[in-house]
């Protein structure tokens, strides 16, 4: 369980030597308690104190990396229950499930869905991160064949080997040796053998319990067998139970310092109804799943779930930004209107959305104001006449348009005079204050 | 070793709100725990989804969501009956969109007629929403509120600019009131306080912290709702203990993701599924953060969210 600043202070040398960069040992201790610095910054701390502090300062949910190379993904490391407290750390991993009972065409299709899933949204690249190979047949040879196929076609994608059969586990996992795969399916009956197979192949171990008591026993057994990287399945299948178990596990790890359950979680979200499955993925994103396993990854479904994951895992203290650019909405012509606004993502989305609604093709000049909204940026001196003028001149938009008229947000009407001085030859027009008035405004302007 | 479940007990609870009358009345709210946390407290009522209809044909709705109502949306009465009888709506939300000065500027008397006709045609509860023109809503909502007296409707939305008259008429005519503020827990609290200072019963308010669509600020609505609910439960703050509304359909069915065809953006996949999923996912996320009343448009999205609630309760 996390120590307080004072408790940490008692373990430090108390020399106030300043070598850590802080004026006193107490100040350093406070930073340690807030997880803002590393204990390594103190050169004089004793080994005994290091051991105690190391244990106490480890993240309540253990960080685990799946896969190697550019496609590796991180799990765990979470420190809070609600996103307003602090940013959620490692976005829920999406794994497409491929069963060894599928025919070749379906298998190829699913692998392809994973490999071609990447899309870009608000400057981030989003994709299906992993492949879960599922031993639905119970047959060792079929499972091995599927593992081989996935390894040859998508060998750099993090793999999750799902089986309760130790023979099948051994042959399938061997295809991903030392690639930091996840071997999922350790139960009370086989945990020792499964731990041995995972260790031998450099894999993490996924434990599959049937309730929370058993889960805690299983993780302890896995730890006893020398496994450090554990992923937990409490056995919850229904949305109600997933919500309950994930919440209790996250709370136990973070608020009670329960190290037996301080591990990432995995939930199987497959449903016959694909739309319901999409919403189950949403449940996993919002309510603490580290990995969700899906039955399919159609492009429409990806766009929905990727967007939600991006929304929930943004830093609530850092505004989302879009890139500074002259965006073309509709197919603007040289005489189409030109609107300027700031690059706060919400501002951009709302303004761009209303311009779309207007059906009037428009040039939308989005200026980098460090992600602040119009009024805030203006108040902070980032959306001033001088800066807007410089942005418009450097943007090259002058070469694209025929009439030099710039529409500014109604809230900064005050800037119009100064802008006309700084943008010689331009007409500055004051647009609506609120984005919802944009359609009417643009329609009347071009009527 | 047995796992010790770290359960929470909260000091506050959410007010239950009952709307409509007779055996079709519905109640939502009333829980003393976070959404769907039935494992540590009481969650007596299921969230309610209301189908949105309008007083004018939905010309600016995308085709995908216009289509299920193609045969009925020229007439609000037919539309309302279709929702109740064919779609088994538990509640209906009538948006008086045609009263907006920019979209027809229908009069308050026109709105009164629509409200009376719809009320006469249905037996499920009615939510009556203005056109979101602060000034016009004052006139329209006061008159429809009177016309709907005795039906225990929900009237909305009262905002900082117009809450006084709207709240007064909702109170005089026995309705619930939606109090909408703009994505800020403090503004929401302040509006609730101002409304109750008029003498309006705090148990008859429904909070609308302002909806946003998935990808268009959903995380703000999500987090404001979560914070409002935590304030209600952990701080026992009586000014924040009302159920919350997610006015989902209107915010979803105008964005690019529900209108751009696959021909233009092949990487976004099929538009048919995309729009419905967008509405359903927005709604489902808001349920998880605290909404108990949703206003939605597409029957397939409503069906998916209903199935999701079935799994959660």
XYZ file of C-alpha atoms in Angstrom:
760
model
C 0.000 0.000 0.000
C 1.212 3.484 -0.869
C 3.117 5.272 1.897
C 2.509 8.847 2.902
C 5.190 11.508 2.492
C 6.002 11.411 6.196
C 6.318 7.626 6.232
C 8.708 7.821 3.284
C 10.658 10.629 4.950
C 11.398 8.368 7.921
C 13.197 5.955 5.572
C 15.354 8.612 3.872
C 18.877 9.619 5.100
C 17.515 12.970 6.472
C 20.727 14.765 5.506
C 19.055 17.434 3.360
C 22.033 17.116 1.004
C 20.028 18.458 -1.973
C 21.644 15.956 -4.369
C 18.180 14.844 -5.433
C 17.410 18.364 -6.590
C 15.035 19.188 -3.732
C 15.910 21.474 -0.814
C 15.098 18.935 1.910
C 14.569 15.222 2.352
C 10.973 15.980 3.375
C 10.309 17.834 0.128
C 11.752 14.883 -1.791
C 9.592 12.486 0.243
C 6.468 14.443 -0.663
C 7.365 14.215 -4.354
C 7.935 10.482 -3.974
C 4.562 10.057 -2.344
C 2.972 11.872 -5.263
C 4.855 9.540 -7.643
C 6.394 12.540 -9.349
C 10.061 11.533 -8.903
C 11.981 8.272 -8.704
C 13.842 7.043 -5.647
C 16.930 6.718 -7.873
C 17.428 10.465 -7.486
C 18.671 9.875 -3.916
C 22.270 8.560 -4.006
C 22.497 7.812 -0.275
C 19.345 5.799 0.450
C 20.001 2.475 2.201
C 19.279 -0.870 0.560
C 16.764 -1.699 3.268
C 14.901 1.545 2.661
C 15.072 0.919 -1.081
C 13.404 -2.460 -0.680
C 10.621 -1.058 1.498
C 10.090 1.990 -0.683
C 10.387 0.041 -3.919
C 7.617 -2.237 -2.819
C 5.466 0.639 -1.648
C 6.085 2.863 -4.641
C 5.357 0.208 -7.261
C 2.204 1.117 -9.184
C -0.880 -0.486 -7.583
C -1.709 -2.185 -10.897
C 1.402 -3.873 -12.250
C 2.664 -2.608 -15.622
C 2.954 -5.373 -18.209
C 4.102 -5.175 -21.815
C 2.671 -7.559 -24.393
C 4.553 -8.146 -27.635
C 7.874 -6.763 -28.748
C 8.979 -4.102 -31.226
C 6.769 -1.367 -32.621
C 3.514 -3.237 -32.015
C 4.143 -3.884 -28.321
C 1.359 -2.634 -26.022
C 1.401 -1.725 -22.342
C -1.199 -2.740 -19.780
C -1.909 -1.795 -16.201
C -0.134 0.995 -14.257
C -3.494 2.536 -13.396
C -3.635 4.753 -10.319
C -7.207 6.056 -10.100
C -10.854 4.993 -10.401
C -12.232 8.114 -12.067
C -10.747 9.964 -14.987
C -11.183 13.440 -13.479
C -8.735 12.494 -10.720
C -5.873 11.748 -13.071
C -5.385 10.491 -16.607
C -6.106 6.798 -17.161
C -2.698 5.451 -18.153
C -2.665 2.549 -20.612
C -5.635 2.366 -22.995
C -7.652 -0.833 -22.982
C -6.109 -3.280 -25.472
C -8.391 -4.609 -28.221
C -7.737 -8.241 -29.161
C -9.589 -9.912 -31.996
C -10.520 -13.476 -31.095
C -9.797 -16.218 -33.652
C -11.073 -19.697 -32.846
C -9.435 -22.870 -34.122
C -12.885 -24.034 -35.213
C -13.116 -21.308 -37.884
C -12.535 -22.225 -41.519
C -9.477 -20.878 -43.337
C -11.369 -18.085 -45.057
C -12.699 -16.759 -41.748
C -9.287 -17.014 -40.106
C -7.688 -15.075 -42.957
C -10.421 -12.473 -42.786
C -9.969 -11.944 -39.036
C -6.177 -11.684 -39.304
C -6.666 -9.196 -42.091
C -9.187 -7.197 -40.021
C -6.506 -6.818 -37.379
C -3.647 -5.957 -39.738
C -5.622 -3.350 -41.684
C -7.412 -1.814 -38.721
C -5.231 1.249 -38.238
C -6.892 4.633 -38.689
C -5.871 8.123 -37.649
C -8.096 10.338 -35.529
C -7.174 13.700 -34.008
C -3.500 13.035 -34.674
C -3.434 9.600 -33.018
C -3.005 6.281 -34.766
C -5.548 3.765 -33.487
C -5.772 0.054 -34.172
C -6.760 -3.424 -33.021
C -3.733 -4.264 -30.898
C -3.611 -8.008 -30.439
C -4.841 -11.395 -31.629
C -6.369 -13.910 -29.223
C -5.961 -17.457 -30.536
C -8.697 -19.551 -28.991
C -8.615 -23.337 -28.546
C -12.341 -23.810 -29.063
C -11.936 -27.286 -30.578
C -10.074 -28.703 -27.597
C -7.820 -30.266 -30.193
C -4.069 -29.770 -29.889
C -3.188 -30.176 -33.572
C -5.850 -27.737 -34.755
C -4.706 -25.185 -32.201
C -1.082 -25.541 -33.186
C -1.960 -25.116 -36.860
C -3.866 -21.916 -36.123
C -1.022 -20.569 -33.971
C 1.434 -21.283 -36.781
C -0.750 -19.493 -39.281
C -1.129 -16.412 -37.083
C 2.609 -16.430 -36.333
C 3.476 -16.512 -40.028
C 0.959 -13.874 -41.099
C 0.952 -11.547 -38.106
C 3.985 -12.583 -36.081
C 4.689 -9.074 -34.827
C 1.173 -8.602 -33.393
C 1.011 -9.374 -29.648
C -0.549 -12.829 -29.242
C -2.871 -14.196 -26.565
C -2.902 -17.992 -26.454
C -6.220 -19.111 -24.955
C -6.462 -22.702 -23.803
C -6.835 -24.719 -20.647
C -5.026 -27.676 -22.179
C -1.355 -27.675 -21.213
C -0.215 -29.742 -24.214
C -2.005 -27.418 -26.596
C -0.608 -24.428 -24.701
C 2.954 -25.663 -25.036
C 2.863 -26.196 -28.800
C 0.962 -23.007 -29.596
C 2.968 -20.756 -27.319
C 6.202 -22.085 -28.796
C 5.248 -20.235 -32.008
C 5.588 -16.993 -30.059
C 8.625 -17.815 -27.949
C 10.250 -14.746 -26.401
C 7.730 -12.446 -28.065
C 6.072 -11.560 -24.752
C 2.842 -13.309 -25.589
C 0.099 -13.912 -23.021
C -0.740 -17.493 -22.129
C -4.346 -17.365 -20.915
C -6.166 -20.212 -19.232
C -4.427 -21.075 -15.959
C -6.898 -22.603 -13.502
C -6.571 -24.176 -10.053
C -6.095 -27.521 -11.815
C -3.192 -26.543 -14.062
C -1.645 -23.328 -12.777
C 1.752 -24.802 -11.933
C 2.221 -26.408 -15.342
C 0.867 -23.365 -17.151
C 3.258 -21.142 -15.199
C 6.147 -23.364 -16.309
C 5.099 -23.145 -19.965
C 4.694 -19.351 -19.767
C 8.102 -18.941 -18.134
C 9.789 -21.195 -20.664
C 8.493 -19.039 -23.500
C 8.961 -15.616 -21.929
C 5.205 -15.061 -21.755
C 2.852 -13.461 -19.250
C 0.267 -15.726 -17.607
C -3.469 -15.172 -17.760
C -5.435 -16.777 -14.940
C -9.054 -17.842 -15.468
C -11.018 -18.018 -12.220
C -14.680 -18.649 -11.598
C -15.049 -16.035 -8.874
C -13.068 -13.376 -6.997
C -11.941 -15.619 -4.116
C -10.566 -18.158 -6.514
C -8.948 -15.405 -8.556
C -6.936 -14.230 -5.581
C -5.816 -17.788 -4.833
C -4.822 -18.248 -8.453
C -2.676 -15.126 -8.669
C -0.954 -16.131 -5.425
C -0.268 -19.588 -6.836
C 1.061 -18.100 -10.076
C 3.321 -15.787 -8.070
C 4.458 -18.766 -6.037
C 5.406 -20.478 -9.294
C 7.667 -17.559 -10.129
C 5.351 -15.602 -12.455
C 5.448 -11.810 -12.141
C 3.391 -10.747 -15.140
C -0.176 -11.885 -14.509
C -3.409 -10.941 -16.279
C -6.669 -11.676 -14.451
C -10.037 -13.032 -15.566
C -12.439 -13.188 -12.629
C -14.862 -15.353 -14.583
C -17.355 -12.514 -15.069
C -19.284 -12.899 -18.312
C -22.390 -10.715 -17.976
C -22.090 -6.937 -18.086
C -23.358 -6.703 -14.486
C -20.646 -9.044 -13.188
C -17.884 -7.505 -15.302
C -18.751 -4.069 -13.914
C -18.833 -5.397 -10.347
C -15.651 -7.464 -10.524
C -13.576 -4.922 -12.414
C -14.646 -2.178 -10.020
C -13.893 -4.241 -6.905
C -10.522 -5.367 -8.271
C -9.447 -1.861 -9.237
C -10.565 -0.508 -5.848
C -8.822 -3.313 -3.958
C -5.564 -2.652 -5.790
C -5.634 1.132 -5.605
C -7.403 1.935 -2.357
C -6.538 -1.097 -0.260
C -3.126 -1.923 -1.689
C -4.147 -5.542 -2.269
C -1.102 -6.822 -4.174
C -2.749 -10.180 -4.919
C -5.060 -8.463 -7.384
C -2.791 -5.619 -8.500
C -2.728 -6.881 -12.089
C -4.316 -5.993 -15.426
C -7.654 -7.611 -16.296
C -8.960 -9.394 -19.383
C -12.634 -9.656 -20.381
C -14.218 -11.654 -23.181
C -16.892 -9.461 -24.778
C -18.110 -11.662 -27.632
C -21.836 -11.511 -28.276
C -24.044 -12.888 -31.074
C -25.441 -9.387 -31.459
C -22.556 -7.332 -32.846
C -24.044 -4.015 -31.769
C -24.394 -5.282 -28.209
C -20.798 -6.524 -28.390
C -19.758 -2.998 -29.413
C -21.412 -1.631 -26.276
C -19.706 -4.334 -24.185
C -16.374 -3.084 -25.516
C -17.504 0.348 -24.361
C -18.139 -1.094 -20.893
C -14.608 -2.496 -20.843
C -13.123 0.844 -21.881
C -15.021 2.811 -19.242
C -14.910 0.252 -16.476
C -11.365 -0.917 -16.098
C -10.727 -3.735 -18.585
C -7.060 -3.872 -19.578
C -7.771 -6.243 -22.478
C -11.076 -6.879 -24.236
C -11.447 -9.795 -26.627
C -13.787 -9.226 -29.581
C -15.320 -11.546 -32.132
C -14.872 -9.184 -35.060
C -13.327 -5.874 -36.004
C -15.396 -4.328 -38.779
C -14.354 -0.824 -39.737
C -17.551 0.810 -38.447
C -17.162 -0.933 -35.121
C -13.501 0.015 -34.887
C -14.281 3.674 -35.509
C -16.814 3.654 -32.667
C -14.675 1.787 -30.138
C -11.390 3.503 -31.045
C -13.064 6.881 -30.637
C -14.516 5.984 -27.247
C -11.166 4.639 -26.062
C -9.491 7.842 -27.190
C -12.142 9.944 -25.415
C -11.968 8.097 -22.109
C -8.170 7.895 -22.048
C -7.440 11.553 -22.823
C -5.825 13.567 -20.086
C -8.648 15.558 -18.492
C -6.154 18.255 -17.548
C -4.639 18.695 -21.009
C -6.980 19.879 -23.721
C -7.114 17.778 -26.859
C -5.731 19.647 -29.848
C -6.036 19.394 -33.575
C -3.193 20.365 -35.917
C -2.919 23.974 -37.098
C -4.080 23.948 -40.698
C -6.433 25.376 -43.292
C -9.131 22.698 -43.328
C -11.326 22.314 -46.397
C -14.941 21.607 -45.506
C -17.095 20.548 -48.420
C -15.084 21.413 -51.506
C -14.398 25.130 -51.083
C -13.888 27.292 -54.159
C -11.700 30.420 -54.276
C -14.724 32.561 -53.439
C -15.926 30.385 -50.527
C -16.004 31.892 -47.018
C -12.918 31.721 -44.771
C -13.459 31.279 -41.026
C -10.749 31.376 -38.367
C -10.918 29.641 -34.985
C -8.632 28.017 -32.399
C -7.309 24.452 -32.240
C -9.053 23.199 -29.087
C -10.411 19.916 -30.388
C -13.906 20.556 -29.068
C -13.968 23.998 -30.703
C -12.756 22.486 -33.951
C -15.248 19.631 -33.902
C -18.210 21.834 -33.082
C -17.313 24.551 -35.591
C -16.423 22.032 -38.313
C -19.636 20.113 -37.590
C -21.816 23.220 -37.886
C -20.043 24.280 -41.081
C -20.778 20.787 -42.432
C -24.412 21.189 -41.408
C -24.623 24.436 -43.325
C -23.710 22.577 -46.533
C -21.786 25.710 -47.532
C -18.251 24.777 -48.653
C -15.895 26.737 -46.427
C -12.211 27.263 -45.657
C -11.675 26.709 -41.938
C -8.432 28.206 -40.641
C -7.556 26.490 -37.370
C -4.842 28.297 -35.451
C -2.578 26.710 -32.862
C -3.552 28.277 -29.526
C -2.238 25.387 -27.405
C -5.639 23.747 -27.355
C -7.525 26.643 -25.779
C -11.045 27.655 -26.752
C -11.633 31.019 -28.433
C -12.361 33.154 -25.377
C -9.718 31.508 -23.220
C -7.110 31.821 -25.958
C -7.999 35.467 -26.448
C -7.777 36.118 -22.704
C -4.435 34.302 -22.549
C -3.010 36.442 -25.350
C -2.720 33.544 -27.784
C -5.524 34.578 -30.136
C -4.600 38.203 -30.774
C -4.777 40.368 -33.888
C -1.013 40.159 -34.413
C -0.885 36.395 -34.044
C -3.950 35.760 -36.205
C -2.531 38.046 -38.913
C 0.822 36.240 -38.862
C -0.925 32.851 -39.015
C -3.122 33.856 -41.978
C -0.156 35.282 -43.892
C 2.061 32.241 -43.283
C -0.714 29.724 -43.944
C -0.658 30.340 -47.686
C -4.452 30.607 -47.743
C -4.120 33.863 -49.712
C -3.108 31.854 -52.787
C -6.218 29.720 -52.559
C -8.893 32.364 -52.238
C -10.130 35.188 -54.443
C -11.717 37.613 -51.979
C -9.697 38.494 -48.943
C -12.385 38.313 -46.300
C -11.760 36.711 -42.934
C -14.649 35.754 -40.635
C -13.717 35.879 -36.944
C -15.644 34.435 -33.982
C -18.265 36.830 -32.585
C -16.718 36.612 -29.117
C -13.566 38.363 -30.358
C -15.368 41.091 -32.343
C -13.105 43.486 -30.489
C -10.165 42.298 -32.618
C -11.649 43.319 -35.959
C -10.172 46.837 -36.051
C -6.664 45.771 -35.126
C -6.839 42.857 -37.544
C -7.802 45.125 -40.436
C -4.703 47.196 -39.717
C -2.419 44.197 -39.546
C -3.896 42.321 -42.511
C -3.621 44.943 -45.196
C -6.116 44.636 -48.006
C -8.337 42.261 -46.023
C -11.902 42.720 -44.951
C -12.560 41.438 -41.444
C -16.097 40.259 -40.744
C -17.499 39.377 -37.348
C -19.239 36.001 -37.370
C -21.638 34.470 -34.838
C -20.715 34.096 -31.185
C -21.941 30.536 -30.899
C -21.225 27.754 -33.360
C -24.886 26.737 -33.591
C -25.598 30.000 -35.410
C -23.042 29.194 -38.120
C -25.391 27.361 -40.535
C -27.864 30.253 -40.668
C -25.008 32.724 -40.938
C -23.227 30.938 -43.773
C -26.430 30.286 -45.684
C -27.462 33.924 -45.543
C -23.949 35.032 -46.442
C -23.796 32.973 -49.605
C -27.454 33.296 -50.565
C -7.522 -16.802 0.946
C -10.852 -15.077 0.527
C -10.938 -11.827 -1.412
C -12.173 -8.925 0.691
C -14.471 -6.893 -1.558
C -13.865 -3.195 -0.851
C -17.471 -2.044 -0.929
C -18.490 1.575 -0.519
C -21.400 2.945 1.413
C -22.558 6.366 0.357
C -24.274 8.956 2.459
C -26.402 10.404 -0.346
C -28.909 9.096 -2.834
C -30.487 10.108 -6.115
C -34.103 11.262 -6.025
C -36.519 8.975 -7.815
C -38.638 10.806 -10.378
C -41.983 9.485 -11.625
C -43.469 10.843 -14.833
C -46.737 10.246 -16.613
C -49.820 8.799 -14.994
C -51.724 5.562 -14.629
C -50.159 2.198 -15.286
C -47.890 3.662 -17.982
C -46.151 6.011 -15.538
C -42.403 5.381 -15.234
C -39.930 6.005 -12.443
C -36.198 6.471 -12.816
C -33.404 7.389 -10.368
C -33.712 6.424 -6.700
C -30.395 4.619 -6.353
C -27.926 5.151 -3.507
C -24.865 3.910 -5.409
C -22.951 4.642 -8.613
C -24.630 3.520 -11.854
C -25.419 -0.219 -11.878
C -23.500 -0.835 -8.612
C -26.283 -3.090 -7.340
C -23.633 -5.148 -5.530
C -23.273 -2.527 -2.823
C -26.603 -0.768 -2.561
C -30.037 -0.227 -3.957
C -30.783 0.390 -7.646
C -34.581 0.226 -7.667
C -35.287 1.658 -11.122
C -34.095 0.949 -14.612
C -32.977 3.875 -16.772
C -35.668 5.062 -19.172
C -35.228 5.633 -22.899
C -37.606 8.095 -24.559
C -38.109 8.120 -28.318
C -37.674 11.535 -29.865
C -40.335 12.922 -32.177
C -40.751 16.439 -33.571
C -43.573 18.862 -34.314
C -42.317 19.237 -37.885
C -40.999 16.637 -40.343
C -37.339 15.865 -39.638
C -35.938 17.311 -42.850
C -32.414 17.736 -41.495
C -32.128 14.241 -39.961
C -29.813 11.937 -41.934
C -31.571 9.345 -44.126
C -30.658 6.410 -41.911
C -32.634 7.799 -38.979
C -35.407 9.365 -41.081
C -36.157 6.042 -42.710
C -37.807 4.169 -39.793
C -40.288 7.058 -39.471
C -40.839 7.723 -43.187
C -44.521 6.765 -43.038
C -45.374 8.715 -39.888
C -43.051 11.681 -39.445
C -45.252 14.090 -41.388
C -47.617 14.090 -38.429
C -46.519 14.192 -34.769
C -49.637 12.314 -33.658
C -49.030 9.415 -36.039
C -45.349 9.506 -35.120
C -46.083 9.352 -31.390
C -48.554 6.481 -31.813
C -46.046 4.577 -33.925
C -43.428 4.928 -31.160
C -45.804 3.755 -28.470
C -47.539 0.953 -30.352
C -44.955 -0.373 -32.811
C -41.705 0.461 -31.039
C -43.081 -0.099 -27.518
C -41.687 3.221 -26.311
C -41.723 3.653 -22.520
C -41.767 7.422 -22.962
C -41.853 9.936 -25.798
C -39.897 13.168 -26.108
C -41.556 15.776 -28.303
C -39.112 18.400 -29.543
C -40.858 21.591 -30.648
C -38.213 22.232 -33.240
C -40.580 24.023 -35.595
C -41.019 26.876 -33.124
C -37.415 28.045 -33.591
C -37.282 31.378 -35.456
C -34.858 29.807 -37.964
C -36.813 26.622 -38.575
C -40.380 27.641 -39.207
C -41.079 29.996 -36.308
C -44.322 28.269 -35.438
C -46.300 29.994 -32.736
C -46.807 28.912 -29.160
C -50.452 28.235 -30.055
C -49.356 25.864 -32.820
C -47.174 24.084 -30.253
C -50.056 23.869 -27.791
C -52.202 22.139 -30.394
C -49.476 19.589 -31.170
C -48.918 18.884 -27.487
C -52.654 18.420 -26.814
C -53.096 16.147 -29.827
C -50.071 14.030 -28.926
C -51.149 13.738 -25.299
C -54.606 12.621 -26.410
C -53.096 9.949 -28.647
C -50.656 8.307 -26.243
C -50.729 6.825 -22.765
C -46.964 6.783 -22.065
C -45.296 9.783 -20.378
C -44.421 12.806 -22.511
C -41.291 14.917 -22.344
C -41.721 18.292 -23.995
C -38.607 20.072 -25.211
C -38.427 23.530 -26.735
C -36.376 24.553 -29.735
C -33.422 25.715 -27.623
C -34.015 29.342 -28.501
C -33.877 30.862 -25.029
C -36.344 33.678 -25.718
C -38.834 31.783 -27.847
C -38.804 28.834 -25.449
C -40.001 31.097 -22.658
C -43.193 31.849 -24.567
C -43.720 28.360 -26.020
C -42.914 26.280 -22.938
C -45.075 28.361 -20.628
C -48.107 27.812 -22.854
C -47.543 24.110 -23.527
C -46.895 23.561 -19.856
C -50.362 24.912 -19.126
C -51.907 22.856 -21.908
C -50.335 19.676 -20.519
C -51.523 20.283 -16.963
C -52.453 17.069 -15.158
C -50.265 14.821 -17.276
C -47.064 15.043 -15.158
C -44.802 15.714 -18.117
C -41.186 16.761 -18.220
C -40.680 20.303 -19.491
C -37.356 21.563 -20.812
C -35.033 22.988 -21.057
C -34.667 25.668 -18.417
C -31.335 27.461 -18.788
C -29.710 30.319 -16.957
C -31.164 32.802 -19.453
C -34.789 31.707 -19.143
C -35.296 29.473 -16.132
C -37.546 31.765 -14.125
C -40.660 31.767 -16.278
C -40.258 28.172 -17.426
C -39.757 26.880 -13.894
C -42.734 28.905 -12.635
C -45.077 27.444 -15.219
C -43.772 23.886 -14.765
C -44.398 24.290 -11.044
C -47.885 25.719 -11.478
C -48.870 22.874 -13.786
C -47.330 19.955 -11.915
C -44.504 19.041 -14.289
C -40.877 17.991 -13.870
C -38.253 20.396 -15.161
C -35.036 19.816 -17.088
C -32.305 22.186 -15.897
C -29.585 22.520 -18.514
C -26.187 24.096 -18.041
C -23.087 23.926 -20.190
C -20.684 21.128 -19.254
C -19.681 22.411 -15.853
C -20.557 20.929 -12.491
C -20.547 24.319 -10.773
C -22.906 25.870 -13.323
C -25.199 22.904 -12.933
C -25.256 23.221 -9.164
C -25.803 26.951 -9.380
C -28.769 26.555 -11.737
C -30.358 23.957 -9.452
C -29.985 26.307 -6.509
C -31.479 29.234 -8.409
C -34.432 27.136 -9.528
C -35.143 25.846 -6.026
C -34.871 29.384 -4.674
C -37.954 30.177 -6.763
C -39.787 27.646 -4.624
C -39.499 24.828 -7.146
C -39.284 21.385 -5.505
C -35.767 20.034 -5.844
C -37.060 16.483 -6.286
C -38.772 17.541 -9.515
C -35.650 18.679 -11.334
C -33.792 16.578 -13.892
C -30.206 17.638 -14.538
C -29.020 18.027 -18.116
C -25.300 18.792 -17.883
C -25.384 19.101 -21.712
C -24.831 16.142 -23.940
C -22.026 15.660 -26.439
C -21.619 12.970 -29.052
C -18.946 10.326 -28.984
C -15.829 11.920 -30.448
C -17.238 15.402 -30.015
C -16.585 16.036 -26.368
C -18.270 12.945 -24.923
C -15.507 12.765 -22.324
C -16.601 16.123 -20.939
C -20.227 15.077 -20.508
C -19.077 11.705 -19.157
C -16.850 13.255 -16.532
C -19.243 16.027 -15.513
C -21.944 13.385 -14.987
C -19.568 11.208 -12.992
C -18.575 14.146 -10.795
C -22.179 15.242 -10.251
C -23.084 11.716 -9.164
C -20.075 11.399 -6.848
C -20.966 14.752 -5.290
C -24.532 13.554 -4.718
C -23.474 10.256 -3.168
C -20.241 10.883 -1.295
C -20.852 14.470 -0.154
C -24.607 14.000 0.254
C -25.016 17.305 -1.597
C -28.787 17.792 -1.860
C -28.400 20.257 -4.720
C -26.917 17.576 -6.998
C -29.084 14.556 -6.233
C -31.413 14.713 -9.216
C -31.448 12.101 -11.972
C -29.612 13.101 -15.139
C -30.650 13.346 -18.778
C -28.653 12.411 -21.854
C -30.263 14.144 -24.854
C -28.333 11.841 -27.150
C -30.038 11.666 -30.544
C -29.870 15.330 -31.357
C -26.139 15.550 -30.700
C -25.263 12.371 -32.562
C -27.372 12.609 -35.710
C -25.636 15.636 -37.182
C -21.948 14.798 -37.072
C -19.795 13.656 -39.930
C -19.447 10.082 -38.646
C -23.178 9.409 -39.047
C -23.546 11.121 -42.420
C -20.373 10.599 -44.488
C -20.786 7.690 -46.872
C -18.370 4.812 -47.170
C -17.564 5.935 -50.733
C -15.992 9.117 -49.377
C -14.335 7.568 -46.328
C -13.782 3.837 -46.933
C -11.684 3.549 -43.760
C -14.767 4.374 -41.691
C -16.712 1.346 -42.878
C -20.426 0.895 -43.513
C -22.561 3.944 -42.803
C -25.641 1.816 -42.067
C -24.120 0.334 -38.935
C -21.927 3.305 -38.089
C -24.688 5.811 -37.333
C -26.751 3.447 -35.210
C -23.668 2.276 -33.311
C -22.607 5.873 -32.743
C -25.911 6.734 -31.099
C -25.963 3.504 -29.068
C -22.384 3.882 -27.832
C -22.878 7.523 -26.855
C -25.996 6.556 -24.899
C -24.415 3.505 -23.256
C -21.402 5.517 -22.096
C -23.631 8.128 -20.506
C -25.591 5.410 -18.690
C -22.309 4.245 -17.179
C -21.469 7.763 -16.018
C -24.872 8.486 -14.489
C -27.699 9.245 -16.947
C -31.068 7.720 -15.999
C -33.131 9.281 -18.766
C -32.084 9.134 -22.414
C -33.642 10.734 -25.462
C -32.809 8.718 -28.565
C -33.811 8.477 -32.194
C -32.987 5.232 -33.952
C -35.014 2.122 -32.986
C -32.024 -0.196 -33.547
C -29.853 1.940 -31.264
C -32.575 1.934 -28.601
C -32.899 -1.838 -28.873
C -29.121 -2.293 -28.417
C -29.011 0.007 -25.404
C -31.989 -1.832 -23.914
C -30.182 -5.147 -24.352
C -27.113 -3.595 -22.713
C -29.218 -2.457 -19.740
C -30.700 -5.985 -19.512
C -27.169 -7.304 -18.984
C -26.314 -4.631 -16.466
C -29.242 -5.018 -14.066
